[in-house]
Coordinates of C-alpha atoms in Angstrom, one line a residue:
M1 CA -21.0 12.1 5.8
A2 CA -21.8 8.4 5.7
I3 CA -20.9 8.4 2.0
L4 CA -17.6 10.1 2.6
R5 CA -16.7 7.6 5.3
L6 CA -17.6 4.7 2.9
R7 CA -15.4 6.2 0.2
S8 CA -12.5 6.7 2.5
Q9 CA -12.7 3.0 3.7
P10 CA -10.1 0.8 2.0
F11 CA -11.7 -1.6 -0.5
F12 CA -10.3 -4.7 1.1
D13 CA -11.1 -3.7 4.7
D14 CA -14.2 -5.9 4.4
K15 CA -12.9 -8.9 2.5
N16 CA -16.4 -10.5 2.3
R17 CA -17.9 -7.4 0.7
A18 CA -15.0 -7.0 -1.6
F19 CA -15.3 -10.7 -2.8
W20 CA -19.0 -10.4 -3.6
I21 CA -18.4 -7.1 -5.5
L22 CA -15.6 -8.5 -7.6
Q23 CA -17.4 -11.8 -8.1
S24 CA -20.5 -10.2 -9.3
A25 CA -18.8 -7.6 -11.4
G26 CA -16.5 -10.1 -13.1
W27 CA -19.3 -12.5 -14.1
A28 CA -21.5 -9.6 -15.2
G29 CA -18.7 -8.5 -17.5
Y30 CA -18.4 -12.1 -18.7
L31 CA -22.1 -12.2 -19.5
L32 CA -22.0 -8.9 -21.3
L33 CA -19.0 -9.8 -23.5
R34 CA -20.2 -13.3 -24.3
S35 CA -23.7 -11.9 -25.2
L36 CA -22.2 -9.1 -27.4
G37 CA -19.9 -11.7 -29.1
G38 CA -22.8 -14.0 -29.9
L39 CA -25.0 -11.2 -31.3
A40 CA -22.1 -9.8 -33.4
N41 CA -21.7 -13.3 -34.9
G42 CA -25.3 -13.5 -35.9
M43 CA -26.4 -15.9 -33.2
G44 CA -29.6 -14.0 -32.5
L45 CA -31.3 -13.1 -29.3
L46 CA -31.7 -16.8 -28.5
F47 CA -28.0 -16.8 -27.7
L48 CA -28.7 -14.8 -24.5
V49 CA -30.4 -17.9 -22.9
P50 CA -27.3 -20.2 -23.0
S51 CA -25.2 -17.2 -22.1
F52 CA -27.2 -16.6 -18.9
L53 CA -27.0 -20.3 -18.2
N54 CA -23.2 -20.5 -18.7
T55 CA -22.8 -17.4 -16.5
A56 CA -24.9 -18.9 -13.7
T57 CA -22.8 -22.1 -14.0
G58 CA -19.5 -20.2 -13.8
Y59 CA -20.7 -18.1 -10.9
S60 CA -21.9 -21.1 -9.0
L61 CA -18.8 -23.2 -9.7
T62 CA -16.4 -20.4 -8.6
L63 CA -18.4 -20.0 -5.4
L64 CA -17.7 -23.6 -4.6
M65 CA -14.1 -23.2 -5.7
A66 CA -13.7 -20.2 -3.4
S67 CA -15.1 -22.2 -0.5
I68 CA -12.5 -24.9 -1.1
F69 CA -9.6 -22.5 -1.8
R70 CA -10.3 -20.7 1.4
R71 CA -9.5 -23.9 3.3
L72 CA -6.5 -24.7 1.2
I73 CA -4.7 -21.3 1.3
N74 CA -3.2 -21.9 4.7
Q75 CA -2.1 -25.5 4.0
K76 CA 1.4 -26.6 2.9
P77 CA 2.2 -25.5 -0.7
V78 CA 2.1 -29.0 -2.1
I79 CA -1.4 -29.6 -0.8
T80 CA -2.6 -26.1 -1.8
W81 CA -1.5 -26.3 -5.4
G82 CA -2.1 -30.1 -5.8
V83 CA -5.7 -30.0 -4.6
S84 CA -6.4 -26.7 -6.4
I85 CA -5.4 -28.1 -9.7
V86 CA -7.6 -31.2 -9.2
V87 CA -10.5 -28.9 -8.2
L88 CA -9.8 -26.7 -11.2
V89 CA -9.9 -29.7 -13.7
I90 CA -13.1 -31.1 -12.2
A91 CA -14.8 -27.6 -12.3
S92 CA -13.7 -27.1 -15.9
A93 CA -15.1 -30.5 -16.9
A94 CA -18.4 -29.6 -15.2
F95 CA -18.5 -26.2 -16.9
S96 CA -17.7 -27.7 -20.3
T97 CA -20.4 -30.3 -19.9
I98 CA -23.1 -27.8 -19.1
E99 CA -21.9 -25.4 -21.8
V100 CA -21.9 -28.0 -24.5
W101 CA -25.3 -29.3 -23.4
A102 CA -26.8 -25.8 -23.4
H103 CA -25.4 -25.1 -26.9
A104 CA -26.7 -28.4 -28.3
T105 CA -30.1 -27.9 -26.6
F106 CA -30.8 -24.5 -28.1
Y107 CA -29.0 -24.8 -31.5
R108 CA -28.7 -28.5 -32.3
P109 CA -31.6 -30.2 -30.5
G110 CA -31.3 -33.3 -32.8
E111 CA -27.6 -33.8 -32.3
M112 CA -27.2 -34.2 -28.6
P113 CA -23.5 -35.0 -27.8
S114 CA -22.4 -37.9 -25.7
G115 CA -19.5 -39.1 -23.7
I116 CA -16.3 -37.2 -24.2
Q117 CA -18.0 -34.8 -26.5
F118 CA -19.2 -32.9 -23.5
L119 CA -15.6 -31.9 -22.9
G120 CA -15.4 -30.0 -26.2
A121 CA -15.2 -26.6 -24.4
I122 CA -12.9 -27.7 -21.6
L123 CA -9.8 -25.9 -22.9
L124 CA -11.5 -22.5 -22.9
D125 CA -13.4 -23.1 -19.7
F126 CA -10.2 -24.3 -18.0
S127 CA -8.4 -21.1 -19.1
L128 CA -11.3 -19.0 -17.7
L129 CA -11.5 -20.7 -14.4
A130 CA -7.7 -20.8 -14.1
A131 CA -7.6 -17.0 -14.6
W132 CA -10.3 -16.7 -11.9
A133 CA -8.3 -19.0 -9.5
A134 CA -5.1 -17.1 -10.2
L135 CA -6.9 -13.8 -9.4
Y136 CA -8.4 -15.3 -6.2
Y137 CA -5.1 -16.6 -4.9
G138 CA -3.2 -13.5 -6.0
I139 CA -5.6 -11.1 -4.1
N140 CA -5.7 -13.3 -1.0
F141 CA -1.9 -13.9 -0.8
Y142 CA -1.5 -10.2 -1.2
L143 CA -3.9 -9.5 1.7
L144 CA -2.2 -12.2 3.8
L145 CA 1.2 -10.5 3.1
E146 CA -0.2 -7.1 4.0
E147 CA -1.7 -8.5 7.2
Q148 CA 1.6 -10.1 8.2
S149 CA 3.5 -6.9 7.4
D150 CA 1.1 -4.9 9.6
Q151 CA 1.4 -7.5 12.3
L152 CA 5.2 -7.3 12.1
S153 CA 5.1 -3.5 12.3
R154 CA 2.8 -3.6 15.3
L155 CA 5.2 -6.1 17.0
E156 CA 8.2 -4.0 16.2
L157 CA 6.4 -0.9 17.7
Q158 CA 5.4 -2.9 20.8
A159 CA 9.0 -4.1 21.2
S160 CA 10.3 -0.6 20.7
S161 CA 7.8 0.8 23.2
A162 CA 8.7 -2.0 25.7
Q163 CA 12.4 -1.2 25.4
L164 CA 11.8 2.5 25.8
A165 CA 9.7 1.8 28.9
M166 CA 12.4 -0.5 30.3
L167 CA 15.1 2.2 29.7
R168 CA 12.9 4.8 31.4
Y169 CA 12.1 2.7 34.4
Q170 CA 15.8 1.9 34.7
L171 CA 16.4 5.5 35.7
N172 CA 13.9 5.6 38.6
P173 CA 15.6 3.0 40.9
H174 CA 19.0 4.4 40.0
F175 CA 17.9 7.9 41.0
L176 CA 15.9 6.7 44.0
F177 CA 18.8 4.8 45.5
N178 CA 21.0 7.9 45.5
T179 CA 18.3 10.2 46.9
L180 CA 17.2 7.8 49.6
N181 CA 20.8 7.2 50.5
S182 CA 21.1 11.0 51.0
I183 CA 18.0 11.1 53.1
S184 CA 19.3 8.2 55.2
T185 CA 22.5 10.1 55.8
L186 CA 20.5 13.2 57.0
V187 CA 18.5 11.0 59.3
L188 CA 21.7 9.5 60.8
L189 CA 23.0 13.0 61.3
K190 CA 19.7 13.8 63.0
E191 CA 19.0 16.6 60.5
T192 CA 15.3 15.8 60.6
Q193 CA 14.1 19.1 59.1
R194 CA 16.4 18.8 56.0
A195 CA 15.4 15.1 55.7
N196 CA 11.7 16.0 55.7
A197 CA 12.3 18.8 53.2
M198 CA 14.2 16.4 50.9
L199 CA 11.4 13.8 51.2
S200 CA 8.8 16.4 50.3
R201 CA 10.7 17.5 47.2
L202 CA 11.4 13.9 46.3
S203 CA 7.6 13.2 46.4
S204 CA 7.0 16.3 44.2
F205 CA 9.6 15.1 41.7
L206 CA 8.2 11.6 41.5
R207 CA 4.7 12.8 41.2
Y208 CA 5.7 15.1 38.4
T209 CA 7.7 12.5 36.5
L210 CA 5.2 9.7 36.9
V211 CA 2.5 11.7 35.2
N212 CA 4.2 11.1 31.9
E213 CA 4.1 7.8 30.1
P214 CA 7.4 5.9 30.1
T215 CA 7.4 5.9 26.3
G216 CA 6.0 9.4 25.9
Q217 CA 7.6 12.7 25.1
V218 CA 7.5 16.1 26.9
T219 CA 8.4 19.6 25.9
L220 CA 11.8 20.9 26.6
A221 CA 10.2 23.4 29.1
Q222 CA 8.7 20.5 31.0
E223 CA 12.0 18.6 31.0
V224 CA 13.8 21.7 32.4
E225 CA 11.2 22.0 35.2
T226 CA 11.8 18.4 36.1
L227 CA 15.5 19.0 36.2
K228 CA 15.0 22.0 38.5
L229 CA 12.9 19.8 40.8
Y230 CA 15.7 17.2 40.8
L231 CA 18.4 19.8 41.5
E232 CA 16.4 21.2 44.4
I233 CA 16.6 17.8 46.0
E234 CA 20.4 17.6 45.3
K235 CA 20.8 21.2 46.5
M236 CA 19.7 20.1 50.0
R237 CA 22.7 17.8 50.1
F238 CA 25.4 20.0 48.4
E239 CA 24.1 23.5 49.2
E240 CA 26.4 26.1 47.6
R241 CA 28.7 23.5 46.1
L242 CA 26.1 22.8 43.5
R243 CA 25.6 25.8 41.2
P244 CA 23.2 25.1 38.3
H245 CA 22.7 27.4 35.4
F246 CA 20.1 27.2 32.6
D247 CA 20.3 29.0 29.3
I248 CA 17.3 27.9 27.2
D249 CA 16.4 29.6 24.0
P250 CA 12.6 30.4 24.1
A251 CA 12.4 29.3 20.5
V252 CA 13.0 25.6 21.5
S253 CA 10.9 25.6 24.7
R254 CA 8.1 23.7 22.9
A255 CA 10.4 21.2 21.3
R256 CA 9.6 17.6 22.3
L257 CA 12.0 15.0 23.6
P258 CA 11.8 11.7 25.6
S259 CA 11.0 12.4 29.2
L260 CA 13.8 12.3 31.7
L261 CA 16.4 12.3 29.0
L262 CA 18.6 14.9 30.5
Q263 CA 18.4 13.9 34.2
P264 CA 21.1 11.2 33.9
L265 CA 23.5 13.8 32.4
V266 CA 22.9 16.2 35.3
E267 CA 23.3 13.3 37.8
N268 CA 26.5 12.3 36.1
S269 CA 27.9 15.8 36.5
I270 CA 26.9 15.8 40.2
K271 CA 28.6 12.5 40.7
Y272 CA 31.9 13.4 38.9
A273 CA 32.1 17.2 39.2
V274 CA 30.3 18.3 42.3
T275 CA 31.0 15.4 44.7
P276 CA 34.8 15.1 44.4
K277 CA 35.6 18.8 44.6
E278 CA 35.5 20.7 47.9
E279 CA 34.4 23.9 46.1
G280 CA 31.8 22.0 44.1
A281 CA 31.1 22.8 40.5
E282 CA 28.8 24.6 38.1
I283 CA 26.4 22.6 36.0
S284 CA 25.1 24.3 32.8
V285 CA 22.1 23.2 30.7
E286 CA 21.9 25.0 27.4
A287 CA 19.5 24.6 24.5
R288 CA 19.3 26.4 21.2
L289 CA 17.8 26.1 17.7
A290 CA 20.1 25.2 14.9
G291 CA 18.1 25.3 11.7
D292 CA 15.6 22.5 12.1
R293 CA 17.5 20.9 14.9
V294 CA 17.6 21.3 18.6
Q295 CA 21.1 21.3 20.3
I296 CA 21.1 20.6 24.0
T297 CA 24.4 20.7 26.0
V298 CA 24.9 19.6 29.6
S299 CA 28.3 20.6 30.9
D300 CA 30.1 21.1 34.2
T301 CA 33.3 22.6 35.5
G302 CA 34.5 19.5 37.2
P303 CA 37.3 17.1 36.1
G304 CA 37.5 16.6 32.4
L305 CA 38.2 13.3 30.6
N306 CA 42.0 13.8 31.0
D307 CA 41.5 13.4 34.8
T308 CA 41.5 9.6 34.9
V309 CA 41.4 9.5 38.7
N310 CA 38.3 11.5 39.3
R311 CA 36.6 10.9 35.9
P312 CA 38.0 7.6 34.5
T313 CA 35.5 7.3 31.7
Y314 CA 32.4 9.0 30.3
S315 CA 30.4 5.8 30.0
T316 CA 30.4 4.6 33.6
G317 CA 27.1 3.6 35.1
V318 CA 23.6 3.5 33.7
G319 CA 23.2 7.1 32.7
L320 CA 25.0 7.7 29.4
A321 CA 24.5 4.3 28.0
N322 CA 20.8 4.6 28.8
I323 CA 20.6 8.0 26.9
R324 CA 22.3 6.5 23.9
D325 CA 19.8 3.7 23.8
R326 CA 16.8 5.9 24.3
L327 CA 18.0 8.3 21.5
A328 CA 18.5 5.4 19.2
Q329 CA 15.0 4.1 20.0
A330 CA 13.3 7.5 19.6
Y331 CA 15.2 8.8 16.5
G332 CA 17.1 6.0 14.9
A333 CA 20.1 7.5 13.2
D334 CA 18.6 11.0 13.0
H335 CA 20.4 12.3 16.1
R336 CA 23.8 13.2 17.5
F337 CA 25.3 12.2 20.9
E338 CA 28.6 13.9 21.3
V339 CA 30.9 13.8 24.3
Q340 CA 32.9 17.1 24.5
G341 CA 36.2 15.9 25.8
E342 CA 38.3 18.7 24.5
R343 CA 36.9 21.4 26.8
G344 CA 40.2 21.9 28.7
A345 CA 38.5 21.9 32.1
G346 CA 35.2 20.3 32.7
F347 CA 33.1 17.8 30.9
G348 CA 30.1 18.2 28.5
V349 CA 27.7 16.2 26.4
M350 CA 25.9 17.6 23.4
I351 CA 22.7 16.1 22.1
E352 CA 21.2 17.1 18.7
I353 CA 17.7 16.0 17.8
P354 CA 15.0 17.0 15.2
F355 CA 12.9 20.0 16.2
T356 CA 9.4 18.8 16.5
T357 CA 6.5 20.3 18.5
E358 CA 3.9 17.6 18.0
E359 CA 3.7 14.5 20.1
P360 CA 4.3 11.3 18.0
K361 CA 1.0 9.6 17.1
E362 CA 0.3 6.2 18.6
P363 CA 0.1 3.3 16.2
A364 CA -3.4 2.3 15.2

């Protein structure tokens, strides 16, 4: 199991381990190729000694370069590249000096070079170290870019979650104000028993809704149960004038949607359909499966959009604007929010969302 976990771990998750693996593998490959090249050119086994010495030199120099580059990578570009080139030239000169000295010591002991002759291999050594430096910066810039991209994604998710929480919390005071106002009216009318019953149902409703996270999702069945609790509270005020009706296809009862998404629609119907009409109105909540989509309709038999006196606009108040924003946050463009204004009598809103039964995973 430990081996499987190790294999599944991304290579650059531990940057220190990845550096040592690449550093050792790279210079081991250099030693192997250099040794094979010398043997193929008839240099004999003695060529292995300067090859080992050159490899150790390159290994050590690049460790020093890595230490310097690590401090330069977050500096201004002019400092990063300027100092890096200077370091690269100095390292190449040191590499060439040791390489020329090693070759002369083992193959021309009587012709020891001097002065500028020690820089005889600087072109090849500069190319080698420049390639190493390019690889080092390339990998590290890529990792920095990935880190910044992950951080940006986390910030966007946090901002989205914060906005969803804000939109969800926006509903609670809006609903509480209306309900408490009704309770206050009952108290003024000295209808204590009804006021107590409404307070009890309000407590149950709030307890039920606060169990869910503001940014979380619930099943459609849970959302309907929440609506029924809410309507029981409003039923205390409107009695027979409020006539709710639910028609929920069992196939979509497990579909998930943002919690308290439908409550503002029902509240909107109560405000504009039930309240102004002496005989009240019917409020219907329907949900059905349409392919891989869930269609939810909340409608009423109150004044339609054409009744500009009783229902001047379908975007008044917090409710509908809140739902639009929450749908955009939860589904992006993958949803429909349609006001059904051509119903003749009454008013309706249709919401169409993807049919999903699994709760969205939290970001790591």
